[in-house]
Each structure stands twice: as structure tokens, then as C-alpha cells.
Amino acid sequence: MEKEYEAFAEELRQDLLRATGYEESRIYFKKKEDYPQTSGDRIFVECGIGEKSREVCGLYVRELYENYLDGETMPEIVRRTMAELDRMKRSGILEKAHDLDDYEKIKGDLFIRLLNFDRNQQELRNAIYRRIGDIALVLYMRMGNFDGIMSSFKIHYDMVERWNMDSEEVFGKALLNTYFMTPPRIFRWERMVFEPDYNGENFMNLLSDFILRKDAGGNCLSTTERTNGAVAVFLPGVAERLGKLLGSGFYMVFTSIHEVMIHRDNAVEVDELRKVLKETVDEATPEEDFLSYYIYHYNRENGEFTWE
């Protein structure tokens, strides 16, 4: 069976070479265990070659092979693959890669997202991040939208060195970028259920009369995009504003990377929050969306975050 699979991979590679007209070296097969290890066997297509960079697209071969076994013909697979490569080119992602060495051109696309540190240590070895407990605030660059999904990648120290910039300065500006790209919002569950276009309450508006819940039920904090929204609590001025509206410090329950529950610290018990968090994560949070099992606390008096 493995020989048939490898024969399929080579036939696909040859057909893609003919369809693209690329040189032999620009389309190659890599097994997942080959260094550096990846999540699956892939055929890599060098879609563009610049003076300082190469634009590479990866195709998961096992998935394509399963489609082949299910009856999809090789010409159909090649046509679909070529169409996906064309969409990638038209998305603007590849063009933006040419600007990676120019900080002034790409600085508006830098942003921060959260990852669990312990589960992503290998990925974070050369990345720029700041750690709070077991949460890593990681510097990313937005590349564009592909099939409705935002494409992005981690910024490494060697890139910042090429920009001749201080990493602290870049990180701080990216935090501010994140605030304006995806402004923080409080979401009411009842409105989320019955109002499809509901995009949350702008509690950061100083002229707003919005009132946070101060009981044990807490408040759901995310961003207007509701994707990677848990970062909202670490954005400039947000924790201070929440503390002022609540009139106290508060606990943070990170049910996923997409949202965080905010609870007034004198309205709930930490042990109860920890129990609810574990049940929620274990039963409803996908593995890739996990952030933390810790309960975090914001001290309104000194502005510090702690965890337990």
C-alpha cells in the first residue's frame, strides 16, 4: 500500500510540474518525519522566488491520496490544486511576502495573539513573545485572507534585526495595532443567541453607560472578530477599564483562545472557577483552541497579573 501511495505522490508531482511549467527543483515531496518534522507528508510548490525569499505552498498528500482512492481522478486533483494555487496568488498573500524586509511597509499588519506556552515551546524557540504565566503573547504578521480565513505567521528575531528595530518597540506597537484591528468588546450571551449581527458592547467608550455584570455570572470578553479574542484583556488600557467599571480587581477564566470570562474578584471563589474552567475545556474546547487551566487575576491597585 505504501508503494502505491509513494507512486501517487510522484505522479502528482510530475503532473504539477507539467501544469505549472516550473523547473524540477521547485516542486518536491517531503515526508513528515524528514527534518524539520511537520504534521504530515507534503508536496511543496515554490510559487515565487525573489531575491531574498521564496514563496512556498504546501499540499497535504495523504488527504489528496484519500480523495484519489475515493474516486477523484488525477486530472481532477491537479485542476483543483492549480485552482487553489491561483486563489493563493490572487489573495495578495504572496505579494505581501516581498515586503517582509521593509518594516515601514508591514508594520500595520503586525499583531499579537495568545498561545499556551507549554504546548508550543518548540514553535516559540525563535519567535518574539512575552510570557504571563503559561500564556505567551506572540508577535504575528497578518498576510491576507485566503478562502475567508486570515493567514498569518510568527515574527522571528532575525526579521526584527533586519528591520534594525528594537523588539520591545515593535512588540508594543503590535499590541496597539491589535487593539485597532480587533477592538475589545463585552458580549451578552442572550444577544449572541438571538442577534446574528451582534458585535458586542463597546465598554471602552468613555461616554457609554454600559454596565458590567458584578455577580458570579461574569462577563464574556472578546473582540469584534470573536477570533483569537482572549488577547483583549492584555491590550492597552483594557484591564484598567474593566477594573474601573467593576470597582475591583477581577479573575480571568480563559475558556479558549477566543474569549475570556471576567469575574469580579469578591463575587466568586477561585476553586469554583477552576472547576468550571476544567469542565468547559475538557468538554467543549478544541485542542487547537486551548489556552490555560490556570485562573488569572488582575490587581486593580498595582496593575499586576497573577495566576494560580
mmCIF file with all atom_site columns, C-alpha atoms in Angstrom, residues 77-226:
data_model
loop_
_atom_site.group_PDB
_atom_site.id
_atom_site.type_symbol
_atom_site.label_atom_id
_atom_site.label_alt_id
_atom_site.label_comp_id
_atom_site.label_asym_id
_atom_site.label_entity_id
_atom_site.label_seq_id
_atom_site.pdbx_PDB_ins_code
_atom_site.Cartn_x
_atom_site.Cartn_y
_atom_site.Cartn_z
_atom_site.occupancy
_atom_site.B_iso_or_equiv
_atom_site.pdbx_formal_charge
_atom_site.auth_seq_id
_atom_site.auth_comp_id
_atom_site.auth_asym_id
_atom_site.auth_atom_id
_atom_site.pdbx_PDB_model_num
ATOM 1   C CA . ILE A 1 77  ? -6.884  16.640 -8.362  1.00 0.00 ? 77  ILE A CA 1
ATOM 2   C CA . VAL A 1 78  ? -4.385  18.583 -10.474 1.00 0.00 ? 78  VAL A CA 1
ATOM 3   C CA . ARG A 1 79  ? -7.073  21.019 -11.702 1.00 0.00 ? 79  ARG A CA 1
ATOM 4   C CA . ARG A 1 80  ? -8.318  21.619 -8.157  1.00 0.00 ? 80  ARG A CA 1
ATOM 5   C CA . THR A 1 81  ? -4.778  22.082 -6.859  1.00 0.00 ? 81  THR A CA 1
ATOM 6   C CA . MET A 1 82  ? -3.959  24.567 -9.622  1.00 0.00 ? 82  MET A CA 1
ATOM 7   C CA . ALA A 1 83  ? -7.149  26.487 -8.818  1.00 0.00 ? 83  ALA A CA 1
ATOM 8   C CA . GLU A 1 84  ? -6.147  26.670 -5.131  1.00 0.00 ? 84  GLU A CA 1
ATOM 9   C CA . LEU A 1 85  ? -2.672  27.904 -6.030  1.00 0.00 ? 85  LEU A CA 1
ATOM 10  C CA . ASP A 1 86  ? -4.250  30.553 -8.250  1.00 0.00 ? 86  ASP A CA 1
ATOM 11  C CA . ARG A 1 87  ? -6.534  31.708 -5.405  1.00 0.00 ? 87  ARG A CA 1
ATOM 12  C CA . MET A 1 88  ? -3.491  31.899 -3.157  1.00 0.00 ? 88  MET A CA 1
ATOM 13  C CA . LYS A 1 89  ? -1.708  34.151 -5.628  1.00 0.00 ? 89  LYS A CA 1
ATOM 14  C CA . ARG A 1 90  ? -4.765  36.396 -6.062  1.00 0.00 ? 90  ARG A CA 1
ATOM 15  C CA . SER A 1 91  ? -5.297  36.667 -2.289  1.00 0.00 ? 91  SER A CA 1
ATOM 16  C CA . GLY A 1 92  ? -2.363  39.073 -2.009  1.00 0.00 ? 92  GLY A CA 1
ATOM 17  C CA . ILE A 1 93  ? -0.514  36.823 0.441   1.00 0.00 ? 93  ILE A CA 1
ATOM 18  C CA . LEU A 1 94  ? 2.382   36.102 -1.882  1.00 0.00 ? 94  LEU A CA 1
ATOM 19  C CA . GLU A 1 95  ? 2.789   39.734 -2.927  1.00 0.00 ? 95  GLU A CA 1
ATOM 20  C CA . LYS A 1 96  ? 2.968   40.838 0.687   1.00 0.00 ? 96  LYS A CA 1
ATOM 21  C CA . ALA A 1 97  ? 5.849   38.430 1.282   1.00 0.00 ? 97  ALA A CA 1
ATOM 22  C CA . HIS A 1 98  ? 8.018   40.683 -0.897  1.00 0.00 ? 98  HIS A CA 1
ATOM 23  C CA . ASP A 1 99  ? 7.717   43.459 1.707   1.00 0.00 ? 99  ASP A CA 1
ATOM 24  C CA . LEU A 1 100 ? 8.921   41.425 4.697   1.00 0.00 ? 100 LEU A CA 1
ATOM 25  C CA . ASP A 1 101 ? 12.276  43.217 4.900   1.00 0.00 ? 101 ASP A CA 1
ATOM 26  C CA . ASP A 1 102 ? 10.675  46.664 4.965   1.00 0.00 ? 102 ASP A CA 1
ATOM 27  C CA . TYR A 1 103 ? 9.275   47.465 8.418   1.00 0.00 ? 103 TYR A CA 1
ATOM 28  C CA . GLU A 1 104 ? 7.528   50.640 7.249   1.00 0.00 ? 104 GLU A CA 1
ATOM 29  C CA . LYS A 1 105 ? 5.524   48.646 4.700   1.00 0.00 ? 105 LYS A CA 1
ATOM 30  C CA . ILE A 1 106 ? 4.397   45.857 7.007   1.00 0.00 ? 106 ILE A CA 1
ATOM 31  C CA . LYS A 1 107 ? 4.194   47.483 10.459  1.00 0.00 ? 107 LYS A CA 1
ATOM 32  C CA . GLY A 1 108 ? 0.436   47.990 10.133  1.00 0.00 ? 108 GLY A CA 1
ATOM 33  C CA . ASP A 1 109 ? -0.038  44.216 9.774   1.00 0.00 ? 109 ASP A CA 1
ATOM 34  C CA . LEU A 1 110 ? 1.734   43.227 12.986  1.00 0.00 ? 110 LEU A CA 1
ATOM 35  C CA . PHE A 1 111 ? -0.479  41.950 15.780  1.00 0.00 ? 111 PHE A CA 1
ATOM 36  C CA . ILE A 1 112 ? -0.477  39.841 18.951  1.00 0.00 ? 112 ILE A CA 1
ATOM 37  C CA . ARG A 1 113 ? -2.214  36.535 19.536  1.00 0.00 ? 113 ARG A CA 1
ATOM 38  C CA . LEU A 1 114 ? -2.162  34.163 22.504  1.00 0.00 ? 114 LEU A CA 1
ATOM 39  C CA . LEU A 1 115 ? -0.765  30.632 22.693  1.00 0.00 ? 115 LEU A CA 1
ATOM 40  C CA . ASN A 1 116 ? -0.318  28.203 25.557  1.00 0.00 ? 116 ASN A CA 1
ATOM 41  C CA . PHE A 1 117 ? 3.410   28.344 26.260  1.00 0.00 ? 117 PHE A CA 1
ATOM 42  C CA . ASP A 1 118 ? 3.919   24.772 27.480  1.00 0.00 ? 118 ASP A CA 1
ATOM 43  C CA . ARG A 1 119 ? 2.270   23.202 24.433  1.00 0.00 ? 119 ARG A CA 1
ATOM 44  C CA . ASN A 1 120 ? 4.073   25.423 21.923  1.00 0.00 ? 120 ASN A CA 1
ATOM 45  C CA . GLN A 1 121 ? 7.628   25.693 23.233  1.00 0.00 ? 121 GLN A CA 1
ATOM 46  C CA . GLN A 1 122 ? 9.189   24.293 20.082  1.00 0.00 ? 122 GLN A CA 1
ATOM 47  C CA . GLU A 1 123 ? 7.289   26.721 17.836  1.00 0.00 ? 123 GLU A CA 1
ATOM 48  C CA . LEU A 1 124 ? 8.279   29.631 20.069  1.00 0.00 ? 124 LEU A CA 1
ATOM 49  C CA . ARG A 1 125 ? 12.032  28.993 20.151  1.00 0.00 ? 125 ARG A CA 1
ATOM 50  C CA . ASN A 1 126 ? 12.898  31.825 17.743  1.00 0.00 ? 126 ASN A CA 1
ATOM 51  C CA . ALA A 1 127 ? 9.649   33.755 17.964  1.00 0.00 ? 127 ALA A CA 1
ATOM 52  C CA . ILE A 1 128 ? 9.118   37.107 19.670  1.00 0.00 ? 128 ILE A CA 1
ATOM 53  C CA . TYR A 1 129 ? 6.769   36.768 22.621  1.00 0.00 ? 129 TYR A CA 1
ATOM 54  C CA . ARG A 1 130 ? 6.105   37.900 26.156  1.00 0.00 ? 130 ARG A CA 1
ATOM 55  C CA . ARG A 1 131 ? 5.054   35.393 28.792  1.00 0.00 ? 131 ARG A CA 1
ATOM 56  C CA . ILE A 1 132 ? 2.435   35.807 31.513  1.00 0.00 ? 132 ILE A CA 1
ATOM 57  C CA . GLY A 1 133 ? 2.086   32.570 33.473  1.00 0.00 ? 133 GLY A CA 1
ATOM 58  C CA . ASP A 1 134 ? 1.606   29.778 30.959  1.00 0.00 ? 134 ASP A CA 1
ATOM 59  C CA . ILE A 1 135 ? 0.275   32.194 28.322  1.00 0.00 ? 135 ILE A CA 1
ATOM 60  C CA . ALA A 1 136 ? 2.545   33.506 25.579  1.00 0.00 ? 136 ALA A CA 1
ATOM 61  C CA . LEU A 1 137 ? 1.671   36.788 23.858  1.00 0.00 ? 137 LEU A CA 1
ATOM 62  C CA . VAL A 1 138 ? 3.167   36.143 20.424  1.00 0.00 ? 138 VAL A CA 1
ATOM 63  C CA . LEU A 1 139 ? 4.065   38.606 17.677  1.00 0.00 ? 139 LEU A CA 1
ATOM 64  C CA . TYR A 1 140 ? 2.479   37.749 14.320  1.00 0.00 ? 140 TYR A CA 1
ATOM 65  C CA . MET A 1 141 ? 2.132   39.342 10.906  1.00 0.00 ? 141 MET A CA 1
ATOM 66  C CA . ARG A 1 142 ? -1.173  39.361 9.038   1.00 0.00 ? 142 ARG A CA 1
ATOM 67  C CA . MET A 1 143 ? -0.625  38.191 5.463   1.00 0.00 ? 143 MET A CA 1
ATOM 68  C CA . GLY A 1 144 ? -4.127  38.367 3.979   1.00 0.00 ? 144 GLY A CA 1
ATOM 69  C CA . ASN A 1 145 ? -7.332  36.389 3.569   1.00 0.00 ? 145 ASN A CA 1
ATOM 70  C CA . PHE A 1 146 ? -7.492  33.025 1.846   1.00 0.00 ? 146 PHE A CA 1
ATOM 71  C CA . ASP A 1 147 ? -10.938 31.452 1.404   1.00 0.00 ? 147 ASP A CA 1
ATOM 72  C CA . GLY A 1 148 ? -12.285 33.719 4.139   1.00 0.00 ? 148 GLY A CA 1
ATOM 73  C CA . ILE A 1 149 ? -9.591  32.771 6.655   1.00 0.00 ? 149 ILE A CA 1
ATOM 74  C CA . MET A 1 150 ? -6.897  35.197 7.751   1.00 0.00 ? 150 MET A CA 1
ATOM 75  C CA . SER A 1 151 ? -3.388  33.920 7.025   1.00 0.00 ? 151 SER A CA 1
ATOM 76  C CA . SER A 1 152 ? -0.577  34.921 9.376   1.00 0.00 ? 152 SER A CA 1
ATOM 77  C CA . PHE A 1 153 ? 2.823   33.799 10.656  1.00 0.00 ? 153 PHE A CA 1
ATOM 78  C CA . LYS A 1 154 ? 5.084   34.343 13.661  1.00 0.00 ? 154 LYS A CA 1
ATOM 79  C CA . ILE A 1 155 ? 7.758   37.039 13.533  1.00 0.00 ? 155 ILE A CA 1
ATOM 80  C CA . HIS A 1 156 ? 11.257  35.840 14.455  1.00 0.00 ? 156 HIS A CA 1
ATOM 81  C CA . TYR A 1 157 ? 14.143  37.791 15.946  1.00 0.00 ? 157 TYR A CA 1
ATOM 82  C CA . ASP A 1 158 ? 16.188  37.678 12.746  1.00 0.00 ? 158 ASP A CA 1
ATOM 83  C CA . MET A 1 159 ? 13.450  39.624 10.948  1.00 0.00 ? 159 MET A CA 1
ATOM 84  C CA . VAL A 1 160 ? 13.480  42.376 13.575  1.00 0.00 ? 160 VAL A CA 1
ATOM 85  C CA . GLU A 1 161 ? 17.261  42.532 13.269  1.00 0.00 ? 161 GLU A CA 1
ATOM 86  C CA . ARG A 1 162 ? 16.901  43.047 9.515   1.00 0.00 ? 162 ARG A CA 1
ATOM 87  C CA . TRP A 1 163 ? 14.490  45.902 10.227  1.00 0.00 ? 163 TRP A CA 1
ATOM 88  C CA . ASN A 1 164 ? 17.109  47.413 12.571  1.00 0.00 ? 164 ASN A CA 1
ATOM 89  C CA . MET A 1 165 ? 14.352  47.794 15.165  1.00 0.00 ? 165 MET A CA 1
ATOM 90  C CA . ASP A 1 166 ? 14.155  47.145 18.903  1.00 0.00 ? 166 ASP A CA 1
ATOM 91  C CA . SER A 1 167 ? 11.935  44.104 19.594  1.00 0.00 ? 167 SER A CA 1
ATOM 92  C CA . GLU A 1 168 ? 10.300  45.804 22.609  1.00 0.00 ? 168 GLU A CA 1
ATOM 93  C CA . GLU A 1 169 ? 9.274   48.763 20.479  1.00 0.00 ? 169 GLU A CA 1
ATOM 94  C CA . VAL A 1 170 ? 7.920   46.504 17.719  1.00 0.00 ? 170 VAL A CA 1
ATOM 95  C CA . PHE A 1 171 ? 6.004   44.402 20.246  1.00 0.00 ? 171 PHE A CA 1
ATOM 96  C CA . GLY A 1 172 ? 4.443   47.467 21.883  1.00 0.00 ? 172 GLY A CA 1
ATOM 97  C CA . LYS A 1 173 ? 3.287   48.883 18.564  1.00 0.00 ? 173 LYS A CA 1
ATOM 98  C CA . ALA A 1 174 ? 1.839   45.483 17.618  1.00 0.00 ? 174 ALA A CA 1
ATOM 99  C CA . LEU A 1 175 ? -0.220  45.472 20.825  1.00 0.00 ? 175 LEU A CA 1
ATOM 100 C CA . LEU A 1 176 ? -1.683  48.825 19.834  1.00 0.00 ? 176 LEU A CA 1
ATOM 101 C CA . ASN A 1 177 ? -2.276  47.560 16.281  1.00 0.00 ? 177 ASN A CA 1
ATOM 102 C CA . THR A 1 178 ? -4.192  44.605 17.684  1.00 0.00 ? 178 THR A CA 1
ATOM 103 C CA . TYR A 1 179 ? -6.464  46.955 19.616  1.00 0.00 ? 179 TYR A CA 1
ATOM 104 C CA . PHE A 1 180 ? -7.469  48.838 16.463  1.00 0.00 ? 180 PHE A CA 1
ATOM 105 C CA . MET A 1 181 ? -7.590  45.771 14.180  1.00 0.00 ? 181 MET A CA 1
ATOM 106 C CA . THR A 1 182 ? -9.958  43.925 16.525  1.00 0.00 ? 182 THR A CA 1
ATOM 107 C CA . PRO A 1 183 ? -11.324 46.267 19.236  1.00 0.00 ? 183 PRO A CA 1
ATOM 108 C CA . PRO A 1 184 ? -12.272 44.669 22.577  1.00 0.00 ? 184 PRO A CA 1
ATOM 109 C CA . ARG A 1 185 ? -15.946 44.004 23.277  1.00 0.00 ? 185 ARG A CA 1
ATOM 110 C CA . ILE A 1 186 ? -18.096 42.523 26.043  1.00 0.00 ? 186 ILE A CA 1
ATOM 111 C CA . PHE A 1 187 ? -20.657 40.032 24.726  1.00 0.00 ? 187 PHE A CA 1
ATOM 112 C CA . ARG A 1 188 ? -24.041 39.303 26.242  1.00 0.00 ? 188 ARG A CA 1
ATOM 113 C CA . TRP A 1 189 ? -24.934 35.619 25.752  1.00 0.00 ? 189 TRP A CA 1
ATOM 114 C CA . GLU A 1 190 ? -28.629 36.321 25.205  1.00 0.00 ? 190 GLU A CA 1
ATOM 115 C CA . ARG A 1 191 ? -27.904 38.768 22.400  1.00 0.00 ? 191 ARG A CA 1
ATOM 116 C CA . MET A 1 192 ? -25.347 36.448 20.787  1.00 0.00 ? 192 MET A CA 1
ATOM 117 C CA . VAL A 1 193 ? -28.016 33.733 20.518  1.00 0.00 ? 193 VAL A CA 1
ATOM 118 C CA . PHE A 1 194 ? -30.786 35.857 19.027  1.00 0.00 ? 194 PHE A CA 1
ATOM 119 C CA . GLU A 1 195 ? -28.902 38.560 17.078  1.00 0.00 ? 195 GLU A CA 1
ATOM 120 C CA . PRO A 1 196 ? -26.669 37.213 14.277  1.00 0.00 ? 196 PRO A CA 1
ATOM 121 C CA . ASP A 1 197 ? -25.153 40.654 13.572  1.00 0.00 ? 197 ASP A CA 1
ATOM 122 C CA . TYR A 1 198 ? -24.418 41.435 17.215  1.00 0.00 ? 198 TYR A CA 1
ATOM 123 C CA . ASN A 1 199 ? -20.777 42.518 17.616  1.00 0.00 ? 199 ASN A CA 1
ATOM 124 C CA . GLY A 1 200 ? -20.616 43.196 21.328  1.00 0.00 ? 200 GLY A CA 1
ATOM 125 C CA . GLU A 1 201 ? -20.696 46.148 23.717  1.00 0.00 ? 201 GLU A CA 1
ATOM 126 C CA . ASN A 1 202 ? -18.098 48.895 23.405  1.00 0.00 ? 202 ASN A CA 1
ATOM 127 C CA . PHE A 1 203 ? -17.296 49.184 27.105  1.00 0.00 ? 203 PHE A CA 1
ATOM 128 C CA . MET A 1 204 ? -14.108 51.133 26.292  1.00 0.00 ? 204 MET A CA 1
ATOM 129 C CA . ASN A 1 205 ? -16.173 54.123 25.149  1.00 0.00 ? 205 ASN A CA 1
ATOM 130 C CA . LEU A 1 206 ? -15.896 56.625 27.996  1.00 0.00 ? 206 LEU A CA 1
ATOM 131 C CA . LEU A 1 207 ? -19.272 58.112 27.041  1.00 0.00 ? 207 LEU A CA 1
ATOM 132 C CA . SER A 1 208 ? -21.029 54.742 27.157  1.00 0.00 ? 208 SER A CA 1
ATOM 133 C CA . ASP A 1 209 ? -23.414 53.947 30.015  1.00 0.00 ? 209 ASP A CA 1
ATOM 134 C CA . PHE A 1 210 ? -22.795 50.198 29.636  1.00 0.00 ? 210 PHE A CA 1
ATOM 135 C CA . ILE A 1 211 ? -22.770 48.378 32.984  1.00 0.00 ? 211 ILE A CA 1
ATOM 136 C CA . LEU A 1 212 ? -20.732 45.215 33.596  1.00 0.00 ? 212 LEU A CA 1
ATOM 137 C CA . ARG A 1 213 ? -22.234 42.310 35.491  1.00 0.00 ? 213 ARG A CA 1
ATOM 138 C CA . LYS A 1 214 ? -20.865 42.168 39.026  1.00 0.00 ? 214 LYS A CA 1
ATOM 139 C CA . ASP A 1 215 ? -22.456 38.880 40.081  1.00 0.00 ? 215 ASP A CA 1
ATOM 140 C CA . ALA A 1 216 ? -20.997 35.371 39.812  1.00 0.00 ? 216 ALA A CA 1
ATOM 141 C CA . GLY A 1 217 ? -22.161 35.045 36.191  1.00 0.00 ? 217 GLY A CA 1
ATOM 142 C CA . GLY A 1 218 ? -19.362 37.272 34.957  1.00 0.00 ? 218 GLY A CA 1
ATOM 143 C CA . ASN A 1 219 ? -18.761 38.919 31.582  1.00 0.00 ? 219 ASN A CA 1
ATOM 144 C CA . CYS A 1 220 ? -17.587 37.426 28.286  1.00 0.00 ? 220 CYS A CA 1
ATOM 145 C CA . LEU A 1 221 ? -14.692 39.455 26.867  1.00 0.00 ? 221 LEU A CA 1
ATOM 146 C CA . SER A 1 222 ? -13.546 39.029 23.271  1.00 0.00 ? 222 SER A CA 1
ATOM 147 C CA . THR A 1 223 ? -13.035 41.255 20.214  1.00 0.00 ? 223 THR A CA 1
ATOM 148 C CA . THR A 1 224 ? -15.212 42.408 17.340  1.00 0.00 ? 224 THR A CA 1
ATOM 149 C CA . GLU A 1 225 ? -13.915 39.472 15.265  1.00 0.00 ? 225 GLU A CA 1
ATOM 150 C CA . ARG A 1 226 ? -14.527 36.932 18.064  1.00 0.00 ? 226 ARG A CA 1
#
